[in-house]
Short mmCIF file of C-alpha atoms in Angstrom, two decimals:
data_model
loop_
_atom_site.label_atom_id
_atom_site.label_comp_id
_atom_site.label_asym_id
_atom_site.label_seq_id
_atom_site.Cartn_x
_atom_site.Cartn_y
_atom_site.Cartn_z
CA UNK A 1 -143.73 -108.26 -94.31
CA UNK A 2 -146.98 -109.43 -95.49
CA UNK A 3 -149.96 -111.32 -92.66
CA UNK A 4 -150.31 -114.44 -94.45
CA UNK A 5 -153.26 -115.68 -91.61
CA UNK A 6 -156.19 -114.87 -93.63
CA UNK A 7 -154.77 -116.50 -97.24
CA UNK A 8 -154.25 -120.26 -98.13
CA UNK A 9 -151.49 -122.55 -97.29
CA UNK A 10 -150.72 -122.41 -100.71
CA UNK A 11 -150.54 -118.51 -101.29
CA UNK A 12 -148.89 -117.84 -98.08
CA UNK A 13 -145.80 -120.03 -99.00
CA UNK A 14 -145.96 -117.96 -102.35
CA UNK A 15 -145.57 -114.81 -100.40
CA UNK A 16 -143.09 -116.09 -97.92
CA UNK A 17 -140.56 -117.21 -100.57
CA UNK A 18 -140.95 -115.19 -103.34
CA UNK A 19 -142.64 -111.37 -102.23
CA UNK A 20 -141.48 -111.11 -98.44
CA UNK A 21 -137.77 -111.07 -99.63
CA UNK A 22 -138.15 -108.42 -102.87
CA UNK A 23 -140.37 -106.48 -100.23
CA UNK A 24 -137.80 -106.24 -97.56
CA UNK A 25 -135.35 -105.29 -99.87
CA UNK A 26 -137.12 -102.66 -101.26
CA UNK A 27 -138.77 -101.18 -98.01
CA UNK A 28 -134.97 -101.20 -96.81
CA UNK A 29 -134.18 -99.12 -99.45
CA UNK A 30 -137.02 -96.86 -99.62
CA UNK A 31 -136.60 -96.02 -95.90
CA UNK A 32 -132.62 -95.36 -96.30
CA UNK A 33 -133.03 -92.58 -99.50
CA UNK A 34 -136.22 -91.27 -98.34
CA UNK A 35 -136.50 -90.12 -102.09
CA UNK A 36 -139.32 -87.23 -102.54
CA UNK A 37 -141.24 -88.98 -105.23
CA UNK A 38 -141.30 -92.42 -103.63
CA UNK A 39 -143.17 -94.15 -106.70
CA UNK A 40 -140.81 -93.18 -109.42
CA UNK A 41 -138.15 -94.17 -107.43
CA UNK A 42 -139.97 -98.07 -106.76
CA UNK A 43 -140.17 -97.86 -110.42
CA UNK A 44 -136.27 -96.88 -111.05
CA UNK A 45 -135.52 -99.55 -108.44
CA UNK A 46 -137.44 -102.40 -109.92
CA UNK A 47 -136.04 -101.71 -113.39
CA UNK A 48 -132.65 -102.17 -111.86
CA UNK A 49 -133.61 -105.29 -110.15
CA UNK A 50 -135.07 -106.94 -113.33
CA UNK A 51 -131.93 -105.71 -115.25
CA UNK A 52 -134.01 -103.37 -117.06
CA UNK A 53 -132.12 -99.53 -118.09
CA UNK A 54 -133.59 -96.82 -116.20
CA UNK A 55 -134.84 -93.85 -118.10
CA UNK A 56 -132.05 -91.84 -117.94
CA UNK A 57 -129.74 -94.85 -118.87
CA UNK A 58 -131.70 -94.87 -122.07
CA UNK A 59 -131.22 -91.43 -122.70
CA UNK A 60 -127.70 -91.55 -122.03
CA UNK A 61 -126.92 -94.61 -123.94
CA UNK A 62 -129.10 -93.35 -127.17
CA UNK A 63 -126.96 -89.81 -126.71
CA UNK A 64 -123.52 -92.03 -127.18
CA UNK A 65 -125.17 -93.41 -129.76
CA UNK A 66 -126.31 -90.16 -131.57
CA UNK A 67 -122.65 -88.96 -130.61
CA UNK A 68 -121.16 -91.72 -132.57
CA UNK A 69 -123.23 -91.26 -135.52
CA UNK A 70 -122.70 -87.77 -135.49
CA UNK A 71 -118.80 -88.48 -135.18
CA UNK A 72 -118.70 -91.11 -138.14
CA UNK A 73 -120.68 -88.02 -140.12
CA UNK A 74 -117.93 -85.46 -139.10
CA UNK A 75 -115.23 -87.69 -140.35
CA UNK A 76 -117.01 -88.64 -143.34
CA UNK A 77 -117.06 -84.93 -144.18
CA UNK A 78 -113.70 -84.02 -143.27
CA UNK A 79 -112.09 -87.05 -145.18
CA UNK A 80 -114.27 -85.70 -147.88
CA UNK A 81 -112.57 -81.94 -147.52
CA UNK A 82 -108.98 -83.47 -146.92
CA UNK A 83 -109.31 -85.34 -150.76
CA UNK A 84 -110.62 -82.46 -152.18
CA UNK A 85 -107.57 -80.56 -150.42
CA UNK A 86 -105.00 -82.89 -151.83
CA UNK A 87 -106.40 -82.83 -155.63
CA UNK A 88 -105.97 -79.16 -155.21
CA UNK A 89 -102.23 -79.69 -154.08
CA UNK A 90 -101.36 -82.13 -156.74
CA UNK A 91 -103.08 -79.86 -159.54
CA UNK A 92 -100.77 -77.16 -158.56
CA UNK A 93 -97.44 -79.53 -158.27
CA UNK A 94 -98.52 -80.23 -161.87
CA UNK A 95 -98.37 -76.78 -162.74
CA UNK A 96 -95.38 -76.08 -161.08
CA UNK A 97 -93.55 -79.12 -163.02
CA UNK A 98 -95.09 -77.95 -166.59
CA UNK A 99 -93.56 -74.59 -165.52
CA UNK A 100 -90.52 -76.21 -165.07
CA UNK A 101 -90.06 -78.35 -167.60
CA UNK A 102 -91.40 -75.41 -170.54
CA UNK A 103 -89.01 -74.04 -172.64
CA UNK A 104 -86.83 -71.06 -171.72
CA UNK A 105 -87.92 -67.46 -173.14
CA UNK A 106 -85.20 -64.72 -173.88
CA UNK A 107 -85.74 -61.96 -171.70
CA UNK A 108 -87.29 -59.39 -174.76
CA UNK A 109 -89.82 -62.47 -175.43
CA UNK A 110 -90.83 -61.84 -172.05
CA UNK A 111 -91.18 -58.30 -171.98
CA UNK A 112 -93.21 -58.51 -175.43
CA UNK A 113 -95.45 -60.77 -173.91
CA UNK A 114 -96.37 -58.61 -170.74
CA UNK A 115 -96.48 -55.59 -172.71
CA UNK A 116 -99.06 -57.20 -175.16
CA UNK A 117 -101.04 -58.47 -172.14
CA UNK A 118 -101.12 -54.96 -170.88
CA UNK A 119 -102.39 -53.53 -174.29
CA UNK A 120 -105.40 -55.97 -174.43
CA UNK A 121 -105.88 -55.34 -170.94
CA UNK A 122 -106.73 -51.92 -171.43
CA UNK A 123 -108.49 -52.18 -174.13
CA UNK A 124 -110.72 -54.55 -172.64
CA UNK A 125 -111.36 -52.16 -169.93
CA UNK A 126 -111.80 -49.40 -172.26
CA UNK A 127 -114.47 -51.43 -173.95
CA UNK A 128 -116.68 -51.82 -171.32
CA UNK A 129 -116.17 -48.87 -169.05
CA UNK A 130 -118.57 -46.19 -170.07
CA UNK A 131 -119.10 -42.68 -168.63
CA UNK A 132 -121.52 -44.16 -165.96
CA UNK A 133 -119.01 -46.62 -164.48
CA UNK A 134 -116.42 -43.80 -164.14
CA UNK A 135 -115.54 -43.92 -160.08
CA UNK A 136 -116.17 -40.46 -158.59
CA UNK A 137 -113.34 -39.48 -155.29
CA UNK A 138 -115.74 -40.21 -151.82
CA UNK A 139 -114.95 -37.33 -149.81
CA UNK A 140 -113.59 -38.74 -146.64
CA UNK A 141 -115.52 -38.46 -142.99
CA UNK A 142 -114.30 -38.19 -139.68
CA UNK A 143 -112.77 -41.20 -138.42
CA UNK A 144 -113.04 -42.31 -135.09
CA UNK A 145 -109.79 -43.34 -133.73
CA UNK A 146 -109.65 -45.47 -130.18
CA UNK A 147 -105.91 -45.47 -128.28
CA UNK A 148 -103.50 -48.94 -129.55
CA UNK A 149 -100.60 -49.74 -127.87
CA UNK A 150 -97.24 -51.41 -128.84
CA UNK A 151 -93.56 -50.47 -128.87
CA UNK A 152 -94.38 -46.96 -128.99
CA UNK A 153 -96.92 -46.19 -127.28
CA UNK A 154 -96.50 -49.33 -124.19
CA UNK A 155 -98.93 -49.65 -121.34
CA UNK A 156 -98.63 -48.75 -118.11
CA UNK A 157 -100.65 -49.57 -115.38
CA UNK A 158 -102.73 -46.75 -113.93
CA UNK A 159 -104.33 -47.15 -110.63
CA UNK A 160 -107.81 -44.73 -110.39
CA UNK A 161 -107.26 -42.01 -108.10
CA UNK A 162 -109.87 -41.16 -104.81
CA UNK A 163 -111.17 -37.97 -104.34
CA UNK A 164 -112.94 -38.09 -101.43
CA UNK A 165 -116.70 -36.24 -101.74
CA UNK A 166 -119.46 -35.68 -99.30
CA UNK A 167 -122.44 -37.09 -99.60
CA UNK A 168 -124.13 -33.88 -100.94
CA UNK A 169 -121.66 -34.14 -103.75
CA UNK A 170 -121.79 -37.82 -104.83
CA UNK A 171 -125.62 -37.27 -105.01
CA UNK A 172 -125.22 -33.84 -106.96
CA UNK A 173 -122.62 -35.81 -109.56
CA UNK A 174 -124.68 -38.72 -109.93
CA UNK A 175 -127.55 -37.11 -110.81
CA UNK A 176 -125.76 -35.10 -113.42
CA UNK A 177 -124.25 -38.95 -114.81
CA UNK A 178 -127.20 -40.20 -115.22
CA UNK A 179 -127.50 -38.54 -118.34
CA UNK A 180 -124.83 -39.72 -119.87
CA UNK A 181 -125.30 -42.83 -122.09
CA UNK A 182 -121.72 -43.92 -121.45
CA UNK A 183 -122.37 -43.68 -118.06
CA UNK A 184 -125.50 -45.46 -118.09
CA UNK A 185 -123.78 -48.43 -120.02
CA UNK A 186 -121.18 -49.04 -117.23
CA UNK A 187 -121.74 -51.61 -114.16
CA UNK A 188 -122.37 -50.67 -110.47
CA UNK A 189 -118.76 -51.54 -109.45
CA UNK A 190 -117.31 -49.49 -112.58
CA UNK A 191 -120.23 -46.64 -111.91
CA UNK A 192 -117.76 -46.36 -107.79
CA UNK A 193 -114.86 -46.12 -108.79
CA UNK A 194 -115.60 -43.73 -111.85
CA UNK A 195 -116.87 -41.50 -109.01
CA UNK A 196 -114.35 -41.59 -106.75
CA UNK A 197 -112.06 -40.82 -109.71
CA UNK A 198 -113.76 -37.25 -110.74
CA UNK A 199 -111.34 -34.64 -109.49
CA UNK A 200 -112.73 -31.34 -108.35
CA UNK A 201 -111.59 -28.27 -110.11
CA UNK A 202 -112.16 -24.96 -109.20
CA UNK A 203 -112.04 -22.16 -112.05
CA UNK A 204 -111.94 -18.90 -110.89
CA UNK A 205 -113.69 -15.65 -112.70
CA UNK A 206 -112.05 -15.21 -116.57
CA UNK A 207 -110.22 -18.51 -116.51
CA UNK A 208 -109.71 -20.13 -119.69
CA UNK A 209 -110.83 -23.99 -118.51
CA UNK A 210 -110.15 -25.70 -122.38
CA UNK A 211 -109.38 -23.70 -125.46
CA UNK A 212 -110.74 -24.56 -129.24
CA UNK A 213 -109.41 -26.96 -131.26
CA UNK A 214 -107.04 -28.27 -128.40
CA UNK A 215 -106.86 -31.83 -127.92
CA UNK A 216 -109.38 -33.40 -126.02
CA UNK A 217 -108.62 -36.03 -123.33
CA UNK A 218 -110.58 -35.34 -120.48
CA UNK A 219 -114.62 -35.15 -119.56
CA UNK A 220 -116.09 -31.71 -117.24
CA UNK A 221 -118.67 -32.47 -114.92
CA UNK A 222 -119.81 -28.56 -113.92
CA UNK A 223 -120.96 -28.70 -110.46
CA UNK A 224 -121.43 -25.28 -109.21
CA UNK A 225 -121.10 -21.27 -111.21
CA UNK A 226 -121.27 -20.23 -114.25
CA UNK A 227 -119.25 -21.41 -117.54
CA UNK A 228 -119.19 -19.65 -121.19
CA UNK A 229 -118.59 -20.97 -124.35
CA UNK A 230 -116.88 -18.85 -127.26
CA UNK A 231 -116.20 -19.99 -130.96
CA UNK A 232 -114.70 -18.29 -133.70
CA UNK A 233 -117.38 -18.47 -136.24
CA UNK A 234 -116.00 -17.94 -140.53
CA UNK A 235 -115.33 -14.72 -141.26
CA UNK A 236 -115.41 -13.33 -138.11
CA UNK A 237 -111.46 -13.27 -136.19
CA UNK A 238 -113.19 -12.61 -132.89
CA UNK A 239 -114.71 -15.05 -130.51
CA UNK A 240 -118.35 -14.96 -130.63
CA UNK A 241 -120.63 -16.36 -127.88
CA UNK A 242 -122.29 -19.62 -128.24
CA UNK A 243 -123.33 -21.47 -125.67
CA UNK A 244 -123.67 -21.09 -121.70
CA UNK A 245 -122.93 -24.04 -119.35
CA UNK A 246 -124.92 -24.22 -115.71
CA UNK A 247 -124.45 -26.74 -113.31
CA UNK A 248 -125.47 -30.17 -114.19
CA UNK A 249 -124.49 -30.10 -117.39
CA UNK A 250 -120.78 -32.73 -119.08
CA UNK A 251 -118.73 -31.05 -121.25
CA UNK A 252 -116.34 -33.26 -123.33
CA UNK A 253 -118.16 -36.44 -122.84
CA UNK A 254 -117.05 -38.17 -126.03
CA UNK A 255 -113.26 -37.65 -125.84
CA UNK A 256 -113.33 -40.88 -123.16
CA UNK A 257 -113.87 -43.11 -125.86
CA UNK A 258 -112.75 -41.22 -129.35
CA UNK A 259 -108.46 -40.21 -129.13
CA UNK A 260 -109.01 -37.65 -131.83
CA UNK A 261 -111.61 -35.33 -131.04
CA UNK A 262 -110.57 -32.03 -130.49
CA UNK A 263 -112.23 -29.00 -128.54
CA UNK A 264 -114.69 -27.30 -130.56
CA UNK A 265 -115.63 -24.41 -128.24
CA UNK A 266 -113.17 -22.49 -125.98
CA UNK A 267 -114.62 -22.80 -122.11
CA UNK A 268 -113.94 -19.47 -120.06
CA UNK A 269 -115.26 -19.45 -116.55
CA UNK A 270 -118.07 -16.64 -115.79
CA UNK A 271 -118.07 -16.84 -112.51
CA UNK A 272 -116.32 -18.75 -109.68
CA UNK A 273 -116.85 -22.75 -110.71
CA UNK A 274 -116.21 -25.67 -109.54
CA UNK A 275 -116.10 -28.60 -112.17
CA UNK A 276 -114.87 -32.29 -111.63
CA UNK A 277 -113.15 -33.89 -114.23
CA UNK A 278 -112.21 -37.45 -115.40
CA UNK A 279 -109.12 -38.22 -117.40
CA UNK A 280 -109.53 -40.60 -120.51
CA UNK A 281 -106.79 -42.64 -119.61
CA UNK A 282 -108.76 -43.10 -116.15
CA UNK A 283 -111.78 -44.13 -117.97
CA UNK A 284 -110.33 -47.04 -120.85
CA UNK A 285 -108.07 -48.48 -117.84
CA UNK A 286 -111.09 -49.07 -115.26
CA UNK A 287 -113.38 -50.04 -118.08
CA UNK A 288 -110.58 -52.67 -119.24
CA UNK A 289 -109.76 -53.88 -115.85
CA UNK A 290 -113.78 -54.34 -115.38
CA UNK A 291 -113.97 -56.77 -118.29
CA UNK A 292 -111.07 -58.29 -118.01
CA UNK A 293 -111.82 -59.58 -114.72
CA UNK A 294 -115.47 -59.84 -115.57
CA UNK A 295 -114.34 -62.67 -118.56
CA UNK A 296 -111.88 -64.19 -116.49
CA UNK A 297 -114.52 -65.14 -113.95
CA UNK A 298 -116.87 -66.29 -116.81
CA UNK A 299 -114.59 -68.27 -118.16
CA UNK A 300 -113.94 -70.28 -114.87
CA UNK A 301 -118.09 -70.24 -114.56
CA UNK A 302 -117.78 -72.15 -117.81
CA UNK A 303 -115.24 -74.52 -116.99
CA UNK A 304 -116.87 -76.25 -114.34
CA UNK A 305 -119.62 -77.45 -116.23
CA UNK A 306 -119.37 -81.08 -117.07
CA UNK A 307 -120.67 -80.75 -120.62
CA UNK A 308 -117.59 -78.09 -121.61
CA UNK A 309 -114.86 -80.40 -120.30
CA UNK A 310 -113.17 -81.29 -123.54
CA UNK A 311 -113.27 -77.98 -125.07
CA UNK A 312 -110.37 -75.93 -125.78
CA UNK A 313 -109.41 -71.83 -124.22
CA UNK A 314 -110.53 -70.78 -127.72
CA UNK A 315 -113.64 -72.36 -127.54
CA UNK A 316 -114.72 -71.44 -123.99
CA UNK A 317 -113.74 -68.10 -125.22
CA UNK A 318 -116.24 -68.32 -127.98
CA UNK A 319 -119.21 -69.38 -125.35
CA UNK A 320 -118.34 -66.19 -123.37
CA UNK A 321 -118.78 -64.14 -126.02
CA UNK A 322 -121.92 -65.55 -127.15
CA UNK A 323 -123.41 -65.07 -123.48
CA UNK A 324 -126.70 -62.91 -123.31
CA UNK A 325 -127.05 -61.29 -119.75
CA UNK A 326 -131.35 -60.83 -118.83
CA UNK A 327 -132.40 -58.66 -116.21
CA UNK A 328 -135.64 -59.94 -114.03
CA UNK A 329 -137.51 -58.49 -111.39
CA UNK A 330 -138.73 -60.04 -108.18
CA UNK A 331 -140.66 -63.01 -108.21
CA UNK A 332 -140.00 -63.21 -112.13
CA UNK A 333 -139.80 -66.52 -114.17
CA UNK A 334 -136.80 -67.15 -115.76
CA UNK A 335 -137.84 -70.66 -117.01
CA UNK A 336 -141.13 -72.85 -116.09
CA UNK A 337 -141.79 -76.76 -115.38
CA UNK A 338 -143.05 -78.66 -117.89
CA UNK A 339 -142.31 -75.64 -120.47
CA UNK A 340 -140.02 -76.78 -123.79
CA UNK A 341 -136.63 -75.10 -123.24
CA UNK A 342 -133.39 -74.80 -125.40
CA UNK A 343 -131.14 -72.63 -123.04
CA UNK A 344 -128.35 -72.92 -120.47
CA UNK A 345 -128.14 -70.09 -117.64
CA UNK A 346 -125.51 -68.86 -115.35
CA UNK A 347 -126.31 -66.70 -112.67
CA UNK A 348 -124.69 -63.20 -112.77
CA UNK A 349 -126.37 -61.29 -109.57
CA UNK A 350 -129.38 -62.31 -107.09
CA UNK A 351 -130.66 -65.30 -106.22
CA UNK A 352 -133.12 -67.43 -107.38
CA UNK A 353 -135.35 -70.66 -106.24
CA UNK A 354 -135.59 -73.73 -107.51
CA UNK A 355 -139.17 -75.38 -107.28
CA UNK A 356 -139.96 -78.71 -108.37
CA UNK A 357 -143.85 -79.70 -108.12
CA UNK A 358 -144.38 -76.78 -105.90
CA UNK A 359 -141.94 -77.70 -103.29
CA UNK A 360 -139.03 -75.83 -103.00
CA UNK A 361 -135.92 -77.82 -103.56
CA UNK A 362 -132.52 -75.66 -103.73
CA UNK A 363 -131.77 -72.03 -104.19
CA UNK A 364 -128.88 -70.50 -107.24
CA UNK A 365 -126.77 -68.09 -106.30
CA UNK A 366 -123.76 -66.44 -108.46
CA UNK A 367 -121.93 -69.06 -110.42
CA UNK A 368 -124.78 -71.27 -110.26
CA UNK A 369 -125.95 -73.22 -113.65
CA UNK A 370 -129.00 -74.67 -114.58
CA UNK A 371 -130.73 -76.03 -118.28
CA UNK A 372 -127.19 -77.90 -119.72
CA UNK A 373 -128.94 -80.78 -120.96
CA UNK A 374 -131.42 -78.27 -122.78
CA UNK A 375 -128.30 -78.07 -125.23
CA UNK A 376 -129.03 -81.30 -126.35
CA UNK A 377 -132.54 -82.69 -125.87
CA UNK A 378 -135.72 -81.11 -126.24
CA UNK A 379 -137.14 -82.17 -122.86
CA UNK A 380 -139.48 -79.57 -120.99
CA UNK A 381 -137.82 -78.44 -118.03
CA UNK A 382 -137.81 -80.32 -115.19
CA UNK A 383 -138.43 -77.06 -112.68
CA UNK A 384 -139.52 -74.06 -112.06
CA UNK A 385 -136.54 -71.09 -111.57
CA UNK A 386 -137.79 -67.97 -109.98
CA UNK A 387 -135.96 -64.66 -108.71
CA UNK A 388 -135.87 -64.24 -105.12
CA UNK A 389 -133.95 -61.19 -104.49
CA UNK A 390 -135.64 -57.72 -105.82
CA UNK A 391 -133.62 -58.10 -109.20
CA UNK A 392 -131.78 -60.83 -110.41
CA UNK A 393 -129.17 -61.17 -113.78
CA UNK A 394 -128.44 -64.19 -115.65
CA UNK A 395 -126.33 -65.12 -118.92
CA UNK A 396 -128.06 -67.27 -121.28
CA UNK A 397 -126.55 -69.35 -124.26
CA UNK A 398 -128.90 -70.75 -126.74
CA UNK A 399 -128.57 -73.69 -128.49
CA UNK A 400 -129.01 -72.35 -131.37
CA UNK A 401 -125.76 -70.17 -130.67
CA UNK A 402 -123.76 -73.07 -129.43
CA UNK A 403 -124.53 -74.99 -132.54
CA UNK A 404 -122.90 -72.20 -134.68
CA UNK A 405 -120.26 -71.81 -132.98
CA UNK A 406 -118.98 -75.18 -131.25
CA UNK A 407 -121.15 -77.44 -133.75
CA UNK A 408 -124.64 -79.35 -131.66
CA UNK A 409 -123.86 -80.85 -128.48
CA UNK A 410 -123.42 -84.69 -129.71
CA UNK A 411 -120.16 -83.70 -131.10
CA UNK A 412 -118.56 -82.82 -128.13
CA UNK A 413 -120.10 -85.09 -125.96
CA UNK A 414 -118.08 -87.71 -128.55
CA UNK A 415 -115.07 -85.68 -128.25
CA UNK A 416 -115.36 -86.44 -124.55
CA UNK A 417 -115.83 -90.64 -124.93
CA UNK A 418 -113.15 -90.52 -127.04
CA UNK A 419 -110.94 -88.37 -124.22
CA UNK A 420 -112.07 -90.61 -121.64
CA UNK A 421 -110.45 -93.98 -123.73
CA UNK A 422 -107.77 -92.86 -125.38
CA UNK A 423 -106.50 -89.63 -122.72
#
């Protein structure tokens, strides 16, 4: 390993029995991992070799140790809860027995008694109640009243409808959509089927499309003519003219999410039309079906992460709930070397690069999870993240959130230890 020619007898035995062999070894080694950062990992390997911990053995075996702690704390307080539980209980078995064991009352003793607790009752109330403190009736506004289901009204499942449209059209409807706020709040997949969904209509010349005050349960998308809107103003029997719809313009957009509202103009066709419309029912079972399978998938996301092992379908159901979707841009940063970090990500859409002291190392794509451990320690992050695609989406979950919900980190990680010896 080591030309001994120009040193000393003495040295060069030194270096043939005691450096040549821990040299070997850890050439040998160095050359089989080929590890990036060949230094840190000649200082990982000579801790091992002296017996030493590396640093992340440290870290792991001061986070049992914190886990512990934190365990013994959480038992501590729940033994604590538990006693004050059980005085409770045996306060009211005492009351129970003294009711037993009083006296028994004749049944006009009774009465007397209640009606002289009623008496000072009221005039307690009397006493204090004053002309300012008399409640005045609320009148009552207009609720807004989504669709249940149950024995009488069961669900069925709908499958959208697909009206095919040319290209002309699609561009002509979306451009009308996009000023809808619901439609706006919906995701790309949702925003396709939505469209094939809208079925033409065609209205000729004095049709009545809706009438006023009929129930609502579909939304008008007017593509092409001429539309007129009449109301029957007070005091007035005849149908006045209020309004005039042109192409480009939704009628009935809030009856997809409200069951109650009812027309509030009667629509009468002007000219030949042609409107598209989407049912309600349409709407609430692709919107359902969306998150549905959107949470299902999130769920399974969260289940493969180590840390959430020992946590229970209520809990995981908690963490998708508390999950924060960003939006970036190309070449954005969604988190930074070196920078302090208390957040775990999942990617939704995109992908994203990993770089670790400039030099790419790996690249996330959907499902992918990154900043667990930033759950539990405070250590800056150990790369860079940045968006690759033109836009990317992630969910985040702050530890801040977990800790509110699950309780911090060291807790479960317990909960785990104690899985893993006594399963």
């Amino acid at each position: 390993m080591v030309d001994t020619s120009a040193l000393g007898e003495e040295r060069s035995r030194f270096l043939s029995e005691h450096m040549n062999p821990v040299l070997h070894d850890l050439v040998t080694d160095i050359i089989c991992h080929q590890p990036s950062e060949p230094l840190k990992f000649m200082q990982a390997w000579l801790q091992k070799r002296l017996g030493r911990p590396s640093d992340f053995a440290i870290d792991m075996q001061r986070l049992k140790t914190v886990a512990r702690d934190k365990q013994v704390e959480a038992l501590k307080q729940e033994n604590k809860t538990l006693h004050a539980t059980l005085q409770n209980m045996g306060q009211r078995v005492q009351e129970c027995s003294d009711f037993v064991n009083a006296p028994e009352k004749s049944a006009a003793e009774i009465v007397e008694g209640e009606e002289k607790a009623e008496v000072e009752e009221e005039g307690e109330e009397e006493e204090y109640l004053d002309d300012s403190q008399v409640p005045v009736p609320r009148k009552r506004g207009m609720a807004i009243s989504a669709e249940t289901f149950g024995d009488a009204n069961p669900r069925t499942a709908i499958v959208p409808p697909v009206h095919p449209k040319t290209d002309d059209e699609r561009l002509r409807l979306l451009q009308t959509l996009e000023q809808s706020f619901l439609w706006n709040g919906c995701a790309d997949a949702v925003k396709e089927i939505l469209l094939n969904a809208l079925e033409p209509v065609a209205a000729s010349k004095g049709r009545r499309v809706v009438e006023e005050n009929e129930e609502a349960d579909c939304m008008y998308v007017v593509d092409s003519g001429k539309l007129e809107c009449f109301k029957v103003l007070e005091g007035n029997p005849d149908e006045q003219l209020v309004r005039t719809l042109e192409p480009g313009l939704i009628l009935g957009e809030n009856c997809l999410t409200d069951m109650a509202q009812r027309r509030a103009v009667a629509v009468v066709a002007a000219e030949d039309s042609v409107l598209y419309k989407l049912e309600r029912t349409v709407w609430r079972a692709v919107q359902q079906d969306h998150a549905l399978r959107q949470r299902t998938q999130l769920q399974k996301h969260l289940r493969r992460i180590p840390m959430f092992f020992s946590l229970t379908e209520a809990e995981i159901s908690q963490l998708v709930d508390a999950l924060k979707l960003q939006h970036f841009e190309e070449m954005a940063k969604v988190t930074e070397q070196k920078q302090p970090g208390d957040c775990l990500y999942l990617v939704a859409s995109g992908s994203l690069s990993v770089i670790e002291n400039g030099v790419e190392t790996t690249t996330y794509t959907i499902g992918d999870y990154w900043g667990e451990l930033a759950l539990v320690f405070d250590h800056p992050r150990p790369a860079t993240v940045k968006v690759l695609s033109e836009t990317a989406s992630c969910y985040c979950l702050s530890r801040e959130n977990f800790n509110a919900l699950i309780g911090p980190m060291p807790l479960v990680l317990a909960r785990n230890l104690v899985l893993q010896e006594f399963p």
